[in-house]
CSV table of C-alpha atoms and ligand atoms in Angstrom, one decimal:
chain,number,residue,atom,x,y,z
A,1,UNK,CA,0.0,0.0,0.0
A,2,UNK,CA,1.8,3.2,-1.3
A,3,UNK,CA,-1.2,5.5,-0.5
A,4,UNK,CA,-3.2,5.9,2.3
A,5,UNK,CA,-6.1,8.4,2.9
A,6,UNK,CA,-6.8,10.1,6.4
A,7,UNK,CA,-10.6,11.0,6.2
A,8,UNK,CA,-11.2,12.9,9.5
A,9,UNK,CA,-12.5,15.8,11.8
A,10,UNK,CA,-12.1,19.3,10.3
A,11,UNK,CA,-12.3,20.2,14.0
A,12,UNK,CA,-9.4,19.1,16.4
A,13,UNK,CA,-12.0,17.8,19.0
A,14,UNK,CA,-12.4,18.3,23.1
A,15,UNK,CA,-10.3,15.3,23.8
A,16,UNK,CA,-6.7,16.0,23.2
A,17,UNK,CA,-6.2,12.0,22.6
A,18,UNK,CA,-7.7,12.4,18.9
A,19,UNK,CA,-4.9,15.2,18.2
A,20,UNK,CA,-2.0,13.0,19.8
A,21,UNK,CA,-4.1,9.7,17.7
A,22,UNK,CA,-3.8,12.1,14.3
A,23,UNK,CA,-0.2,12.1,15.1
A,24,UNK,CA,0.7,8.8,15.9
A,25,UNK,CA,-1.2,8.0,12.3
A,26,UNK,CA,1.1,10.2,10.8
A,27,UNK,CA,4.3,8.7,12.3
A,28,UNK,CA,3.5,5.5,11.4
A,29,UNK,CA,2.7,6.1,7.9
A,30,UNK,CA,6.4,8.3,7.5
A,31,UNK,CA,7.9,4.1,9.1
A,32,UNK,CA,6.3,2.7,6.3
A,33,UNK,CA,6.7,4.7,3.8
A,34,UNK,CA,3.3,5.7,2.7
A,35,UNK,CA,2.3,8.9,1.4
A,36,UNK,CA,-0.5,10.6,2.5
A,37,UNK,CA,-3.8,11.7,0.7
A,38,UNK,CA,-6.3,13.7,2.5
A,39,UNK,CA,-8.5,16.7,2.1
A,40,UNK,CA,-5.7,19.3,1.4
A,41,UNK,CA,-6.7,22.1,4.3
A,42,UNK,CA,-4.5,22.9,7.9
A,43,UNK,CA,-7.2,22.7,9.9
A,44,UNK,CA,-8.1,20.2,13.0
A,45,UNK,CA,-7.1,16.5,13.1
A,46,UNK,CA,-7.0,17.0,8.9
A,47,UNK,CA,-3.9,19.7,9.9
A,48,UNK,CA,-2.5,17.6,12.4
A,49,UNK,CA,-1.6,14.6,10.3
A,50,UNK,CA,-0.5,16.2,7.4
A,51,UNK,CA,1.7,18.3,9.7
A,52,UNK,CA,3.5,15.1,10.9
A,53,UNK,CA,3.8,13.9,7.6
A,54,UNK,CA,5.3,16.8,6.5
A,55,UNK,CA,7.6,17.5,9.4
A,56,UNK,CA,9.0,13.7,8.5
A,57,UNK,CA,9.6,14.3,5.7
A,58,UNK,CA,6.5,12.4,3.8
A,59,UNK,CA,4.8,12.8,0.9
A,60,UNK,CA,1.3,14.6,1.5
A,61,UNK,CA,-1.7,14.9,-1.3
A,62,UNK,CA,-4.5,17.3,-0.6
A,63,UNK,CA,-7.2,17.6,-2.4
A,64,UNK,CA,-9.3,20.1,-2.2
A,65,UNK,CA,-12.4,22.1,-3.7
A,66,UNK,CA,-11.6,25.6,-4.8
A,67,UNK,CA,-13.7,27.2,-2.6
A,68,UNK,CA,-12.6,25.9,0.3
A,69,UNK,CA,-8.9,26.5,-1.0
A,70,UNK,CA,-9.5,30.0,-0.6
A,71,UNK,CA,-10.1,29.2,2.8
A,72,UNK,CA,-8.2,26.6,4.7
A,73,UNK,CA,-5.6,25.3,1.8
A,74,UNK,CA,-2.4,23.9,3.7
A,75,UNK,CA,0.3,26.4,3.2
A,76,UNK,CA,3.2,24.0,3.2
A,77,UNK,CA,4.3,21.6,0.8
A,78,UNK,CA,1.7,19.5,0.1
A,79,UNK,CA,0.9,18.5,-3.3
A,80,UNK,CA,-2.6,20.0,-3.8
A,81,UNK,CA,-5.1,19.6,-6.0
A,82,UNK,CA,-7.8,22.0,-6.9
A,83,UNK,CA,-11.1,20.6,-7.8
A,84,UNK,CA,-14.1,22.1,-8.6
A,85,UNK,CA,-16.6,20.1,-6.0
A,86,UNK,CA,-16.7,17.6,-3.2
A,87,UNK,CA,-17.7,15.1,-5.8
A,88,UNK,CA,-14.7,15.4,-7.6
A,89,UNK,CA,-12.5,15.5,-4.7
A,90,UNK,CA,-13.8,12.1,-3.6
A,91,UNK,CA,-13.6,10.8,-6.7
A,92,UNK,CA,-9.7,11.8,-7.0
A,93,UNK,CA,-9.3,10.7,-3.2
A,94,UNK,CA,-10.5,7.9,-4.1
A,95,UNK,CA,-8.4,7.1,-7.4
A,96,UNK,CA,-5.2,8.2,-5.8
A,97,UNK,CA,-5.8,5.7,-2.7
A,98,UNK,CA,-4.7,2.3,-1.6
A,99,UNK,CA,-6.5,2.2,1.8
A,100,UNK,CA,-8.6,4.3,4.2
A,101,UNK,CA,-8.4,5.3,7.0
A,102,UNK,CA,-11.1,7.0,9.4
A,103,UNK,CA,-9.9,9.1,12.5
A,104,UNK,CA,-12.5,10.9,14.6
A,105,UNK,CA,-15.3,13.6,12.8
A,106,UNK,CA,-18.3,14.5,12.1
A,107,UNK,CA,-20.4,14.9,9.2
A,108,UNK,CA,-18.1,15.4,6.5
A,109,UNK,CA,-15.8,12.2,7.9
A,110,UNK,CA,-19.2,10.0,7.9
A,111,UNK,CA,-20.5,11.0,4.7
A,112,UNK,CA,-16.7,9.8,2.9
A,113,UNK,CA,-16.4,6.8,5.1
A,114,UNK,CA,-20.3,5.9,4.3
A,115,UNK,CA,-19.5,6.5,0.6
A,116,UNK,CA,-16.5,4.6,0.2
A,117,UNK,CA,-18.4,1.4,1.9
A,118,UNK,CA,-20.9,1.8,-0.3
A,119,UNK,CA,-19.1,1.7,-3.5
A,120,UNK,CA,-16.9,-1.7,-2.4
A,121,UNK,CA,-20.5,-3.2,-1.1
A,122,UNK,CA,-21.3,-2.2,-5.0
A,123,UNK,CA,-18.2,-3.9,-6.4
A,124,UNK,CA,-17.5,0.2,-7.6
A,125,UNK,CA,-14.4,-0.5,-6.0
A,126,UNK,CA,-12.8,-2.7,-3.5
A,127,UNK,CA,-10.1,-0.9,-1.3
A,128,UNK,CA,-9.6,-1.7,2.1
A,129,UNK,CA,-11.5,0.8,4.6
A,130,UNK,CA,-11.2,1.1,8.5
A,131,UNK,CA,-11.6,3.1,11.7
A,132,UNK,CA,-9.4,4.5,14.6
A,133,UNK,CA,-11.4,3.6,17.3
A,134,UNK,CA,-9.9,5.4,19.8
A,135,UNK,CA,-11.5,5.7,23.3
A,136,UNK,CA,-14.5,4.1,22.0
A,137,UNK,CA,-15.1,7.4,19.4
A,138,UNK,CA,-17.6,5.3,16.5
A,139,UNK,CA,-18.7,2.6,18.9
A,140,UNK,CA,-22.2,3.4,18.3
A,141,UNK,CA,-21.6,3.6,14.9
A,142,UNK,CA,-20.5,0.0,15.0
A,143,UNK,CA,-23.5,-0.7,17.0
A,144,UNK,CA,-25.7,0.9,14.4
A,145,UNK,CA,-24.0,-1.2,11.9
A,146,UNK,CA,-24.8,-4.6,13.5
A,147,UNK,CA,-28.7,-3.1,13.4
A,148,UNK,CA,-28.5,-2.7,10.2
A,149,UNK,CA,-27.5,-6.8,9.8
A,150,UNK,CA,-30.3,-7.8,12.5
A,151,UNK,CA,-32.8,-6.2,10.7
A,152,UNK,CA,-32.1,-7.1,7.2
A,153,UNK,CA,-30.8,-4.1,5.5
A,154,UNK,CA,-26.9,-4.5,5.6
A,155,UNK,CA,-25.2,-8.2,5.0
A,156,UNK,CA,-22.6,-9.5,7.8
A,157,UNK,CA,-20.0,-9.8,4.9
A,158,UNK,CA,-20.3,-5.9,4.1
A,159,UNK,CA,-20.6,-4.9,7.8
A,160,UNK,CA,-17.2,-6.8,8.3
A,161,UNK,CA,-15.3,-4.6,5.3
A,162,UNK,CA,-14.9,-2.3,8.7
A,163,UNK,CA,-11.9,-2.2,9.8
A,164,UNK,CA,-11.5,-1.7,13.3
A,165,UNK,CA,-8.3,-0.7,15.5
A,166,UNK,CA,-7.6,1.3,18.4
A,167,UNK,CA,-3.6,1.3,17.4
A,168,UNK,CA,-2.7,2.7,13.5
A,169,UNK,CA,-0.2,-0.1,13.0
A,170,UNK,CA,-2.9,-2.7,13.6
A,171,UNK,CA,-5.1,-0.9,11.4
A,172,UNK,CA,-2.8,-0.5,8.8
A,173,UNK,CA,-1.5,-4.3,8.8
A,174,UNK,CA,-5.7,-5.6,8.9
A,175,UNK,CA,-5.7,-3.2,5.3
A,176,UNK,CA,-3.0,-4.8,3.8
A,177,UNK,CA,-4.6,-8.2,4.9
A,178,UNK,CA,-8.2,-7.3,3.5
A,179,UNK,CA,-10.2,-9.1,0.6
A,180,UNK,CA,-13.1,-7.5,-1.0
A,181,UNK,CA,-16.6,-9.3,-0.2
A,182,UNK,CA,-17.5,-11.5,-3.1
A,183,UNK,CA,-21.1,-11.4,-1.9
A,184,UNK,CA,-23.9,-8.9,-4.2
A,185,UNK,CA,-25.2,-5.7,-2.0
A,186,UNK,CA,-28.6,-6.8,-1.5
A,187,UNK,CA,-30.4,-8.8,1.1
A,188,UNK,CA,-33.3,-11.1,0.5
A,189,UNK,CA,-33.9,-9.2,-2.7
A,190,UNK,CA,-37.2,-9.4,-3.8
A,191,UNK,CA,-38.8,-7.4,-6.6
A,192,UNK,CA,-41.5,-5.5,-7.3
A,193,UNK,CA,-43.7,-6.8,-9.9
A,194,UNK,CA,-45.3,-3.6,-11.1
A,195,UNK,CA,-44.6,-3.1,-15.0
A,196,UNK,CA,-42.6,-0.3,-15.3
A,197,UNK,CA,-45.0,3.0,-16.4
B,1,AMP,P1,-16.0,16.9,9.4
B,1,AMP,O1,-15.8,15.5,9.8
B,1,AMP,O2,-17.4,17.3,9.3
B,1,AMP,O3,-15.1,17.9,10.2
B,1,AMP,O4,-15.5,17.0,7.9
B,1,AMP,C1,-14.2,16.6,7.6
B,1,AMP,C2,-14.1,16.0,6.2
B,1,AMP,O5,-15.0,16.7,5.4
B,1,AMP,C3,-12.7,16.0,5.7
B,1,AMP,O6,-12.2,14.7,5.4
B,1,AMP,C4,-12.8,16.9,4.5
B,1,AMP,O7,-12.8,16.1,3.3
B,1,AMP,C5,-14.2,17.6,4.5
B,1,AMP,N1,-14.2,18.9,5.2
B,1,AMP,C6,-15.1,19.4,6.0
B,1,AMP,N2,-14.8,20.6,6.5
B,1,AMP,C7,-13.6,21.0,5.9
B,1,AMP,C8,-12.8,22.1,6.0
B,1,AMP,N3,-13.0,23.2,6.8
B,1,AMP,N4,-11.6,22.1,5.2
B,1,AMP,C9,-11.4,21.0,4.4
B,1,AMP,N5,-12.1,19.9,4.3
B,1,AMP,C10,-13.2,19.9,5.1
């Protein structure tokens, strides 16, 4: 894995653990040699990593819609790209990526991490994605997850592509371990039998 992407928290968070976790993510990518890809902007746990990368002397790809450029763009040397929307910047995240990683965040962490599982459960693409579960941080999103199994709307295969770790190197080795499900998205299909209009 030559790339890995850091989606995470725009905001550095109360705890200071998710900081000091941001940068114990970036260390261990600058001992194996990864580069980093990630949304191109200095600010919170987003900042934080890249900084580390940076200060190792890593290779850092930010990616980043223009008007947020304007904004937050990271003013050291990280290779960034302009793009023109957050579709395109996932999309390029995406393509440039070996693996994923998921730190702490809110919406805008959710929403990539939600869309990246969705395109391996569609066989769209089938890269290895995982958490940071630090302190317990998305262990009711894990809990909403297994719902989803129990009540028929998610397969067990697709809510195991999560990766889970509390420690970056573990994370990192269950990535370059992983094999994309074999099973089809949907559970118990059964379709409708209206014509179409
Ligand atoms: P959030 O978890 O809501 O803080 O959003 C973080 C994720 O959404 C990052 O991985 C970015 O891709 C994107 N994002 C949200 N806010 C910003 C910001 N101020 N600067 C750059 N990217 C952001």
């Amino acid at each position: 894995m030559k790339r890995i992407c850091v989606n995470c928290g725009s905001s550095p968070g109360f705890d200071s653990v998710h900081m000091a976790t941001a940068r114990r993510l970036g260390e261990e990518l600058l001992a194996r040699g990864c580069e980093l890809v990630y949304g191109g902007s200095d600010v919170g746990l987003m900042g934080e990593v890249a900084d580390t990368v940076l200060a190792g002397g890593g290779t850092v790809h930010g990616v980043i819609p223009r008007l947020l450029a304007e904004k937050v763009a990271h003013r050291g040397p990280v290779e960034l790209h302009v793009v023109e929307s957050m579709h395109e910047r996932k999309t390029l995240m995406a393509d440039l990526s070996d693996a994923f990683v998921g730190l702490p965040g809110g919406f805008g962490t959710l929403e990539e991490i939600a869309e990246l599982l969705t395109w391996n459960q569609l066989g769209i693409m089938a890269k290895p994605v995982g958490l940071l579960d630090v302190d317990g941080y998305y262990e009711h999103l894990l809990a909403f997850l297994d719902n989803a199994v129990a009540g028929g709307f998610m397969k067990q295969e697709h809510r195991d592509m999560v990766l889970v770790a509390r420690d970056p190197a573990d994370l990192l080795d269950q990535a370059a371990a992983w094999h994309a499900p074999t099973s089809a998205k949907w559970v118990g299909l059964k379709r409708s039998s209206r014509p179409s209009p």
